[in-house]
mmCIF file of C-alpha atoms in Angstrom:
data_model
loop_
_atom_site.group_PDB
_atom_site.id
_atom_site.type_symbol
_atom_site.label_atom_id
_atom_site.label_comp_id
_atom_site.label_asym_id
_atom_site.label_seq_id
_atom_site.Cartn_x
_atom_site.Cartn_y
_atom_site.Cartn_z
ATOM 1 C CA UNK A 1 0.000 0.000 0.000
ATOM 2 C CA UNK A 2 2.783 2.221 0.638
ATOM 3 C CA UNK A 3 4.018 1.672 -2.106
ATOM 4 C CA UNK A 4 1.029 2.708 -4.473
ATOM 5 C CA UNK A 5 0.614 5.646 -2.233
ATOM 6 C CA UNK A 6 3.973 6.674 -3.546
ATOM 7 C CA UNK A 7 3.444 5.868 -7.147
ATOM 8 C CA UNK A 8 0.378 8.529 -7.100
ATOM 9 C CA UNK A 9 2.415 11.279 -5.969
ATOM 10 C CA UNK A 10 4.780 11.492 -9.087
ATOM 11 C CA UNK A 11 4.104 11.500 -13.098
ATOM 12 C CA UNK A 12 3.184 9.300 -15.252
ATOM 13 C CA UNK A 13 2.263 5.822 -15.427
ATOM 14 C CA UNK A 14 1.208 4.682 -11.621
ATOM 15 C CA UNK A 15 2.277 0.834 -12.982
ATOM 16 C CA UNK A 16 5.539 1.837 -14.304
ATOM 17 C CA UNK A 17 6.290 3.315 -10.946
ATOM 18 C CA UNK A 18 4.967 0.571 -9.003
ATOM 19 C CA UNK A 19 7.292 -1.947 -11.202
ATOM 20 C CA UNK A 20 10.482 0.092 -10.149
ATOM 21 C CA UNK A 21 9.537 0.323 -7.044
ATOM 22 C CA UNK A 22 8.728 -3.638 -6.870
ATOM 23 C CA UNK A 23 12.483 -4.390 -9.051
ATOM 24 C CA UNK A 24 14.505 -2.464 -6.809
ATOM 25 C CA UNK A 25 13.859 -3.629 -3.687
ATOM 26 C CA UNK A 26 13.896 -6.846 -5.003
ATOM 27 C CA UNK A 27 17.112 -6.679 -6.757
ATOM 28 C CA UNK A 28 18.283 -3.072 -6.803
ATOM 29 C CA UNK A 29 18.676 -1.281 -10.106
ATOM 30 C CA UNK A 30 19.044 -4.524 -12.167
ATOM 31 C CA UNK A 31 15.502 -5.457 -10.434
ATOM 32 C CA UNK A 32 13.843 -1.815 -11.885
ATOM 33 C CA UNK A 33 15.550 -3.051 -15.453
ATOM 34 C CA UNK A 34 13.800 -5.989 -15.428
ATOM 35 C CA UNK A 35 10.476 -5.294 -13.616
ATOM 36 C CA UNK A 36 10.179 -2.180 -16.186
ATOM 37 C CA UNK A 37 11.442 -4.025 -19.230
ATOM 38 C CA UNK A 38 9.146 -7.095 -19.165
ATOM 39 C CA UNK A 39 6.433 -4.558 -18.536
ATOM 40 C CA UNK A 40 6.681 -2.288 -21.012
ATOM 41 C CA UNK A 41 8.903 -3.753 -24.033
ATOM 42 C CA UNK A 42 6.293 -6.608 -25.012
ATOM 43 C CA UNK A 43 3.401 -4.409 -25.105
ATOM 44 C CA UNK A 44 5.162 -1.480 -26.569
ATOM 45 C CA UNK A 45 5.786 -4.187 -29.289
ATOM 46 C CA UNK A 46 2.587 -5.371 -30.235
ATOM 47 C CA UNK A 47 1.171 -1.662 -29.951
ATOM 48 C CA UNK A 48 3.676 -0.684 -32.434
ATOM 49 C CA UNK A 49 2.568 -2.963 -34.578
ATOM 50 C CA UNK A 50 -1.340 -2.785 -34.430
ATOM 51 C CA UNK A 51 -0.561 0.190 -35.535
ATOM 52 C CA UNK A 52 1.067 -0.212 -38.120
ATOM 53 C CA UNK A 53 -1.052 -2.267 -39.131
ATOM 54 C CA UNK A 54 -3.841 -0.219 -39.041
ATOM 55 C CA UNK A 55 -1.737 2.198 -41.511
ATOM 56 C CA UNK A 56 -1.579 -0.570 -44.449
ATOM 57 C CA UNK A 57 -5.347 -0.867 -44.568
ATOM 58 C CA UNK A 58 -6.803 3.111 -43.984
ATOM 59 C CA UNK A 59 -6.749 4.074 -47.718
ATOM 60 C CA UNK A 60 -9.875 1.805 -47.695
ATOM 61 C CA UNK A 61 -13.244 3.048 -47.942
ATOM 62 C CA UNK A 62 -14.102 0.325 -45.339
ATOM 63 C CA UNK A 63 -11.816 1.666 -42.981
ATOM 64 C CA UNK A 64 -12.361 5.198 -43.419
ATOM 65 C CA UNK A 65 -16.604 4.084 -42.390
ATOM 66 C CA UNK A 66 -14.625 2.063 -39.655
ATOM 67 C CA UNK A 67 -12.751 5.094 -38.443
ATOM 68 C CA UNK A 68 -15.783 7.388 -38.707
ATOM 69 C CA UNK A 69 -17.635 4.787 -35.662
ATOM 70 C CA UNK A 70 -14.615 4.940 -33.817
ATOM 71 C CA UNK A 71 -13.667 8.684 -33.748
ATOM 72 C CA UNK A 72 -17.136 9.560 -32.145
ATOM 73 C CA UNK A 73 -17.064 6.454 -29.665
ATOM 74 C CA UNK A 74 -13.587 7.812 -28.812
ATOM 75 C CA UNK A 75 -15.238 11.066 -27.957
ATOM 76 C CA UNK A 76 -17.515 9.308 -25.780
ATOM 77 C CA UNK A 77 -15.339 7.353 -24.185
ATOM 78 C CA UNK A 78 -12.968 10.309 -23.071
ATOM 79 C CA UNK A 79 -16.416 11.549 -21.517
ATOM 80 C CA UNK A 80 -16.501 8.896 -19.163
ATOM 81 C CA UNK A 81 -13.118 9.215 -18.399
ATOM 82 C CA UNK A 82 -14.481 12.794 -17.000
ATOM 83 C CA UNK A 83 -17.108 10.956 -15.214
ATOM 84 C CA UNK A 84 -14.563 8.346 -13.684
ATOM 85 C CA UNK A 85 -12.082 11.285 -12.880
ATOM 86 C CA UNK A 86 -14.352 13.780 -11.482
ATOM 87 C CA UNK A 87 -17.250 12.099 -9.936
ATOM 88 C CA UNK A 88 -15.152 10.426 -6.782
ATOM 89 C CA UNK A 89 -13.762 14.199 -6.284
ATOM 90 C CA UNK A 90 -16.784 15.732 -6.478
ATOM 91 C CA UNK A 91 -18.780 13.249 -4.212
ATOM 92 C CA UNK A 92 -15.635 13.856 -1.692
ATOM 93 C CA UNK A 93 -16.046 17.634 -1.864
ATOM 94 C CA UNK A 94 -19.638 17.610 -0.703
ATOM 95 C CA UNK A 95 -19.393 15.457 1.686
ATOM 96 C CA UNK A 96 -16.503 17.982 3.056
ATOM 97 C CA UNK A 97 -19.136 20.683 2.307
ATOM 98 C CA UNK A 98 -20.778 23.287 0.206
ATOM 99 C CA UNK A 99 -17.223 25.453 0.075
ATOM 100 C CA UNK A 100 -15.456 22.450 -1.009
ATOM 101 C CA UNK A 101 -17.527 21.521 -4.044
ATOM 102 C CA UNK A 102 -17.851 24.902 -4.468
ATOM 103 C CA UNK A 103 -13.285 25.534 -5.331
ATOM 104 C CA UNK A 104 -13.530 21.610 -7.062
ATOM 105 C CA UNK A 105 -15.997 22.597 -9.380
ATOM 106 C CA UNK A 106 -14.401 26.126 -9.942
ATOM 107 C CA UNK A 107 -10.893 24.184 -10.646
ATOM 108 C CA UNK A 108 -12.787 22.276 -13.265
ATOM 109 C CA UNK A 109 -14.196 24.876 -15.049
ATOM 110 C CA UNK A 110 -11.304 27.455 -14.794
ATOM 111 C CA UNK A 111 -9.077 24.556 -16.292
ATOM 112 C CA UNK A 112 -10.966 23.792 -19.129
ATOM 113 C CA UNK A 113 -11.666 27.614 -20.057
ATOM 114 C CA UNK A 114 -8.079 28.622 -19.064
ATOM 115 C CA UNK A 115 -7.186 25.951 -22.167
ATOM 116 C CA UNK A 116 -10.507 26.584 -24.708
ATOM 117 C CA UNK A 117 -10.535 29.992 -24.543
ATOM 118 C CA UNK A 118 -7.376 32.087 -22.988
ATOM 119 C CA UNK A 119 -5.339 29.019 -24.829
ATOM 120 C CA UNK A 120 -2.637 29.117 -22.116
ATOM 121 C CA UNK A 121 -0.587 25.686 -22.549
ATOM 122 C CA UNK A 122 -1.580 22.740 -20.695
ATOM 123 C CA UNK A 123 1.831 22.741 -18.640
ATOM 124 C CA UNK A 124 1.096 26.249 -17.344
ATOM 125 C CA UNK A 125 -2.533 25.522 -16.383
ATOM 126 C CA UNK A 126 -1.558 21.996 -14.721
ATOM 127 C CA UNK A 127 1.048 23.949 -12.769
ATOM 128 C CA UNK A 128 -1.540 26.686 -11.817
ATOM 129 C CA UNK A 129 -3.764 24.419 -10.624
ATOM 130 C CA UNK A 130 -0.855 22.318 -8.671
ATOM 131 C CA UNK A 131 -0.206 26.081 -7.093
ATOM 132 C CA UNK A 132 -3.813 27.035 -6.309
ATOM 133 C CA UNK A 133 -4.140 23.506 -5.034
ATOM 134 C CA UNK A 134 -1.292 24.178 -2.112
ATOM 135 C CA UNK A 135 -3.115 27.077 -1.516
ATOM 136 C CA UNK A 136 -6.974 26.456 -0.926
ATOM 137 C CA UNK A 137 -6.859 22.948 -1.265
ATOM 138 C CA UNK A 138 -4.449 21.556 1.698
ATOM 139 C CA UNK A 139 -5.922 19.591 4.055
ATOM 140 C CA UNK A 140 -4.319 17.108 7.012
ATOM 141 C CA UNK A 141 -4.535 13.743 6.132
ATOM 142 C CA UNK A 142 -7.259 11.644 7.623
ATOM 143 C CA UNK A 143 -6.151 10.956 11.435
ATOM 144 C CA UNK A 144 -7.095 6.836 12.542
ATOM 145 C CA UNK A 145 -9.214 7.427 15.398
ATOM 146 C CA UNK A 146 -9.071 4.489 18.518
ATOM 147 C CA UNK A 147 -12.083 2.949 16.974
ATOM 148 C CA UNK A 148 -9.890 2.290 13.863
ATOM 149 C CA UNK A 149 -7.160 1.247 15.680
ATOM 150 C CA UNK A 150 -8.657 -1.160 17.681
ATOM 151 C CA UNK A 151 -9.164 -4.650 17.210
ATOM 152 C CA UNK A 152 -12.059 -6.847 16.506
ATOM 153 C CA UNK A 153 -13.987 -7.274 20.274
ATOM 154 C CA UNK B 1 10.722 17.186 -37.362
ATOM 155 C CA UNK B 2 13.467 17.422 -34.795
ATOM 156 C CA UNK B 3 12.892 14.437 -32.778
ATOM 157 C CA UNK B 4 14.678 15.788 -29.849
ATOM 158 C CA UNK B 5 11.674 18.433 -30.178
ATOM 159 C CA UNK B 6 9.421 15.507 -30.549
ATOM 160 C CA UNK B 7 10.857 13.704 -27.089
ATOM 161 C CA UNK B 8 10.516 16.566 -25.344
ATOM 162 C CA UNK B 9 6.541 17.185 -26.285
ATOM 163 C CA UNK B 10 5.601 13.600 -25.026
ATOM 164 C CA UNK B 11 8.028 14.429 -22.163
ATOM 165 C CA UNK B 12 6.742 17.046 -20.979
ATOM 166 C CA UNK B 13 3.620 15.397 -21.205
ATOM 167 C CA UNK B 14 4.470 12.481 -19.229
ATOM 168 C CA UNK B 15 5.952 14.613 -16.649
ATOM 169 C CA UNK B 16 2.645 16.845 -16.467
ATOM 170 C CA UNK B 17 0.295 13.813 -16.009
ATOM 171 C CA UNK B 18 -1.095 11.339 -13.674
ATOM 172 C CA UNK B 19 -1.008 7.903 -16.164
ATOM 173 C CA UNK B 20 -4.008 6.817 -18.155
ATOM 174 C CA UNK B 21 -5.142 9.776 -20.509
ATOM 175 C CA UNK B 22 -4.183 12.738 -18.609
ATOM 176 C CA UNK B 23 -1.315 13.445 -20.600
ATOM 177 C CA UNK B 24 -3.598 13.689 -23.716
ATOM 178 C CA UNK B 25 -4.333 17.336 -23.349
ATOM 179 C CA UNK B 26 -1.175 18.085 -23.486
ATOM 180 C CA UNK B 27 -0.135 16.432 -26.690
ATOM 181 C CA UNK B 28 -3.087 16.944 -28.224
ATOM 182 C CA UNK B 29 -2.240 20.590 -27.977
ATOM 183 C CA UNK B 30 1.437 20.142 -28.679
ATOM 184 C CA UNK B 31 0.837 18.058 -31.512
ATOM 185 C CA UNK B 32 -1.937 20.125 -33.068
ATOM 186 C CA UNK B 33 -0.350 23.442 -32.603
ATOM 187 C CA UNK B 34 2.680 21.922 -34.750
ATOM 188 C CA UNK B 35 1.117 20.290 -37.791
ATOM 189 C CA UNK B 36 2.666 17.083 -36.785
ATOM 190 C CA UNK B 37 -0.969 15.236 -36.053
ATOM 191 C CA UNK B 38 -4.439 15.388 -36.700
ATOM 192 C CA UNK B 39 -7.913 14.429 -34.479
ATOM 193 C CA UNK B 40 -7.825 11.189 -36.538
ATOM 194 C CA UNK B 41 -4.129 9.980 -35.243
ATOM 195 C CA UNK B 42 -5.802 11.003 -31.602
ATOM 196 C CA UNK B 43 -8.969 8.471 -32.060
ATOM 197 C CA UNK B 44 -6.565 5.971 -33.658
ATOM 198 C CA UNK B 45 -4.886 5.875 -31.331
ATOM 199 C CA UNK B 46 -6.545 6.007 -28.186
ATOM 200 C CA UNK B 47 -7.995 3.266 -30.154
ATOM 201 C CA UNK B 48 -5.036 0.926 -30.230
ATOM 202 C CA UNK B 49 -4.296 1.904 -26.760
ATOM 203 C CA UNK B 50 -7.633 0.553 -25.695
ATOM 204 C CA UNK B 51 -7.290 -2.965 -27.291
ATOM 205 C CA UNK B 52 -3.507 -3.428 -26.231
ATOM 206 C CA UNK B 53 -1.935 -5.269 -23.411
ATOM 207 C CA UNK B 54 -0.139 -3.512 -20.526
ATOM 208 C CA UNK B 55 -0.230 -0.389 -18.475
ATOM 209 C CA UNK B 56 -3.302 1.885 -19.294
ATOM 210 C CA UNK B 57 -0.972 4.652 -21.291
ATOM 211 C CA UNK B 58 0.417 2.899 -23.950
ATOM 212 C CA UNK B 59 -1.924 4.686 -25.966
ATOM 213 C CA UNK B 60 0.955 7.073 -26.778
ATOM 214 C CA UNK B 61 3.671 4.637 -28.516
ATOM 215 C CA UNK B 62 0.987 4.343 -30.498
ATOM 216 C CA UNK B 63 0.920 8.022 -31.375
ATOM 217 C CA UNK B 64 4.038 8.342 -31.388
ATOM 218 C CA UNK B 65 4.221 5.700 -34.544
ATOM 219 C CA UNK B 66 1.414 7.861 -36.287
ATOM 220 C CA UNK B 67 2.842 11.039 -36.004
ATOM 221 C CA UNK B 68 6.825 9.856 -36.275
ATOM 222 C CA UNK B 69 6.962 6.086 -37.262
ATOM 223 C CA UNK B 70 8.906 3.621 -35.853
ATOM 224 C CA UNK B 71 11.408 6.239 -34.483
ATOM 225 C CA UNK B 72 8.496 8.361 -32.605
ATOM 226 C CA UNK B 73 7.295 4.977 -31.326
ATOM 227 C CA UNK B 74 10.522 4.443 -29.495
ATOM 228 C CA UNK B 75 10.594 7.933 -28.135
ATOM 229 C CA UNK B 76 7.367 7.858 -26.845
ATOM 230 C CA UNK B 77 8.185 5.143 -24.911
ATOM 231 C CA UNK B 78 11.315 6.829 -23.404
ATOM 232 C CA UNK B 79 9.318 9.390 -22.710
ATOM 233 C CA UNK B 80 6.643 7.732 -20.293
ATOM 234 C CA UNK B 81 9.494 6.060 -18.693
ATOM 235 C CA UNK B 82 11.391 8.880 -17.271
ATOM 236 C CA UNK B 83 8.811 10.362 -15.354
ATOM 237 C CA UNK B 84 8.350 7.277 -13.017
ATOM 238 C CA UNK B 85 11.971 7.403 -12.268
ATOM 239 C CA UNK B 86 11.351 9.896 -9.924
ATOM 240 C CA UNK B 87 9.537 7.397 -7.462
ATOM 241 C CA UNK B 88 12.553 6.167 -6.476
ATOM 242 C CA UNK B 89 13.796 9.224 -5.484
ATOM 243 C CA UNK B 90 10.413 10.094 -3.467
ATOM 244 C CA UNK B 91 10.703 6.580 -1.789
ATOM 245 C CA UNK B 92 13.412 7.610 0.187
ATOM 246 C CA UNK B 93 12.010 11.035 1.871
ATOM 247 C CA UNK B 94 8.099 10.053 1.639
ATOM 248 C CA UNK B 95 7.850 9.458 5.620
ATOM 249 C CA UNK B 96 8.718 13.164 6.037
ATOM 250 C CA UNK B 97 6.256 14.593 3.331
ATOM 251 C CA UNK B 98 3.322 11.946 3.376
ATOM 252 C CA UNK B 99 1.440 14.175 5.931
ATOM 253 C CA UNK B 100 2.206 17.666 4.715
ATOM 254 C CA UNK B 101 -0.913 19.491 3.424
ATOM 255 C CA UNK B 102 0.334 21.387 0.704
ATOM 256 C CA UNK B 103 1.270 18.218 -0.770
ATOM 257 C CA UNK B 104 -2.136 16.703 -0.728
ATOM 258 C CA UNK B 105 -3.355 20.048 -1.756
ATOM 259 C CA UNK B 106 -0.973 19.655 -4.661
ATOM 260 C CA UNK B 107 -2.253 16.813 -5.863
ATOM 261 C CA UNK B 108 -5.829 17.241 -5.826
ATOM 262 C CA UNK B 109 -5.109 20.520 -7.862
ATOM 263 C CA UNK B 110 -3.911 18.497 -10.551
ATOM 264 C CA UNK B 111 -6.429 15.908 -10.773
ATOM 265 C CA UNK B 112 -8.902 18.775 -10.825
ATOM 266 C CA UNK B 113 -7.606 20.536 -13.293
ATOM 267 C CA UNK B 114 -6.915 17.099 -15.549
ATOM 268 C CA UNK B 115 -11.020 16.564 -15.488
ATOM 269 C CA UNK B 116 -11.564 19.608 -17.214
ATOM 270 C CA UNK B 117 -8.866 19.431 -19.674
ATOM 271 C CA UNK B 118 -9.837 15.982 -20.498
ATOM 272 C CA UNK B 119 -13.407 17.873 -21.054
ATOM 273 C CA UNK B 120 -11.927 20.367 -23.477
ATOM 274 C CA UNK B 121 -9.720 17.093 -25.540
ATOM 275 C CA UNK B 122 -13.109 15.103 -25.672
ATOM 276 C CA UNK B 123 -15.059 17.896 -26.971
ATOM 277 C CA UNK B 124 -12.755 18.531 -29.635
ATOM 278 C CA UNK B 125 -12.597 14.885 -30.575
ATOM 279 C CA UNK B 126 -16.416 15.100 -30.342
ATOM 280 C CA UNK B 127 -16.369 18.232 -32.946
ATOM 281 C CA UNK B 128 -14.003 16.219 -35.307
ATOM 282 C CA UNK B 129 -16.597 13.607 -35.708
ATOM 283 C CA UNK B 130 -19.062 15.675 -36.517
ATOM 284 C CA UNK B 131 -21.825 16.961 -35.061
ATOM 285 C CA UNK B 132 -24.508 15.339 -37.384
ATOM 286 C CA UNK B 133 -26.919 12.571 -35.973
ATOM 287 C CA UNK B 134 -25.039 9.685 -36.945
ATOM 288 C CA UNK B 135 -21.639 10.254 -35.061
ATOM 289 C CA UNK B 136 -23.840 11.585 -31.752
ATOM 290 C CA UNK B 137 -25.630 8.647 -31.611
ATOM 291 C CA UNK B 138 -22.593 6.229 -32.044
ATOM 292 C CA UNK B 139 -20.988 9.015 -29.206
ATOM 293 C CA UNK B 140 -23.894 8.918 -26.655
ATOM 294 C CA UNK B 141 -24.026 4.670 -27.324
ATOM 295 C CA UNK B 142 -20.370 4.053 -26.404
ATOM 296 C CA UNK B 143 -20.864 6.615 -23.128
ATOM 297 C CA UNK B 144 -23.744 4.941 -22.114
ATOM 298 C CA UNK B 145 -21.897 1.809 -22.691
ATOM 299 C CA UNK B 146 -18.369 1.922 -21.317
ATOM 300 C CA UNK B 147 -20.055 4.028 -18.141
ATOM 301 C CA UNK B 148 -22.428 0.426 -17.592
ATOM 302 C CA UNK B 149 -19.170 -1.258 -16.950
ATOM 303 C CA UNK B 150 -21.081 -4.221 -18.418
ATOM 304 C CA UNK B 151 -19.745 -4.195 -22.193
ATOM 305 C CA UNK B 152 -15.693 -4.259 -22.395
ATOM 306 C CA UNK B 153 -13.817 -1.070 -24.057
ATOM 307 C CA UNK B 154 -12.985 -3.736 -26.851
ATOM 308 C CA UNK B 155 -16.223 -4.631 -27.757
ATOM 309 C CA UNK B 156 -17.496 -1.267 -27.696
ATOM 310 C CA UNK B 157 -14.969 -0.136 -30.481
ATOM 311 C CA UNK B 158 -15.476 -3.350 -32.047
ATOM 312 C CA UNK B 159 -19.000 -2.027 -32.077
ATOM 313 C CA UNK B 160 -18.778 1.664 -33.001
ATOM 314 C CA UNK B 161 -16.637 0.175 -35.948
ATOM 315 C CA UNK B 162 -19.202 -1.477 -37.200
ATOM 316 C CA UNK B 163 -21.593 0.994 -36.622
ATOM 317 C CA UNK B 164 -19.429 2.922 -38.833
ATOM 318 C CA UNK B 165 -19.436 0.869 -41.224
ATOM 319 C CA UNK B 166 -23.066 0.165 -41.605
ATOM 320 C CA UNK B 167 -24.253 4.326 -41.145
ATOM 321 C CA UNK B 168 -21.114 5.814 -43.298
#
């Protein structure tokens, strides 16, 4: 568990980080060489070549109807990615309060206008938000109370 | 295309994300701004990355082939490496920072700010598709569908292909 806990606090793939984290204690850096290599290389493979192999067959008509299904069912798809992102966040914010849903859903919507609209780059609104998150967002971490620490009766 | 200009777009991707498809804002910005992809290498993509073994991210080796072949492919990968690297550094000081607000405050700044740039990328895709009745319908179907959790992201594209297919 610690371990995950650590992966979420830096970039990138949580896995990725996980695997080092798994390899080295394991077997030092030779361990984070293999852990990340057996991950990643096989899959990076076969990815590589789906799609390529998608490029040898999308001068077709068929595949230009195919692509016109899956460009749309992409879009919806990234929409419940929103749903999966945001709705645990949100549902934690109101149950912390009306001020706390209130700044979650104002970092939502500031993000996404700070990019459609005012076109700053992503980098600068990620860091933004990383800065206004120190600022109104900090809060202790949960605190095990003695009925969590104790035992079953 | 100076493909030390192309590592460092996916780069600084990686190192602005949380895994999955956070980084997509990002490149799809990057990418867009510079000629060097279009929506379609984006749904392609994210495609691929849906129907692939391994970590949920993989999606961008496959971009990186579409917009920089076999040679972007490779630096994509690089790319998403790098960032995790810097767990092992965190490892060794996390007891002192695990408790310290700011850093909590940090993060859920971030993952705030990812949902609504992950609203802006899907729009877009959804505006490349069209807005005619055929593409929302096929759009709405495979929301409706992968938010169930009862049909697998596979057989939903393996769906909405066929949908396409049969309505274009």
């Amino acid at each position: 568990m610690r371990f995950w806990t650590l992966c979420q606090l830096v970039p990138g793939i949580n896995l990725i980080a996980f695997a080092m984290l798994i390899g080295r204690k394991l077997a030092g850096w030779a361990g984070v060489a293999a852990t990340v290599t057996g991950m990643l290389l096989p899959s990076a493979i076969i990815t590589t070549f789906l799609t390529a192999g998608f490029g040898l067959v999308q001068g077709s008509p068929a595949f230009k109807s195919i692509l016109q299904g899956i460009l749309p069912a992409t879009a919806g798809l990234m929409f419940v990615v929103v749903v999966t992102l945001g709705r645990p966040l949100l549902k934690e914010s109101r149950q912390a309060g009306r001020r706390s849903l209130l700044l979650s859903v104002s970092f939502i919507v500031t993000a996404a206008a700070l990019i459609s609209f005012l076109r700053v780059p992503v980098w600068l609104a990620l860091l933004l938000a990383g800065v206004a998150g120190a600022l109104v967002l900090a809060e202790p971490a949960p605190v095990a109370t003695p009925a969590d620490q104790a035992g079953p009766a | 295309m100076n493909p030390f200009s192309f590592f460092l777009v996916f780069l600084k991707a990686s190192l602005f994300s949380t895994g999955g498809l956070s980084n997509l804002p990002s490149l799809h910005q990057d990418l867009i701004a510079n000629g060097w992809a279009q929506e379609t290498d984006f749904a392609k993509a994210i495609a691929v990355g849906q129907v692939t073994p391994g970590p949920n991210g993989l999606w961008v080796i496959s971009l990186g082939y579409l917009t920089y072949g076999y040679a972007g492919a490779a630096l994509a990968l690089l790319a998403i490496i790098i960032p995790p690297f810097l767990v092992l550094a965190l490892a060794a000081v996390y007891q002192r920072i695990e408790h310290i607000q700011v850093v909590r405050g940090v993060m859920r700044g971030l993952t705030l700010a990812v949902v609504g740039l992950v609203v802006v990328v899907a729009s877009s895709l959804a505006s490349a598709s069209g807005l005619e009745w055929r593409s929302s319908l096929i759009s709405l179907t495979a929301f409706v569908l992968a938010l169930s959790n009862r049909v697998h992201v596979v057989f939903i594209m393996a769906m909405a292909a066929g949908a396409g297919l049969l309505l274009f």
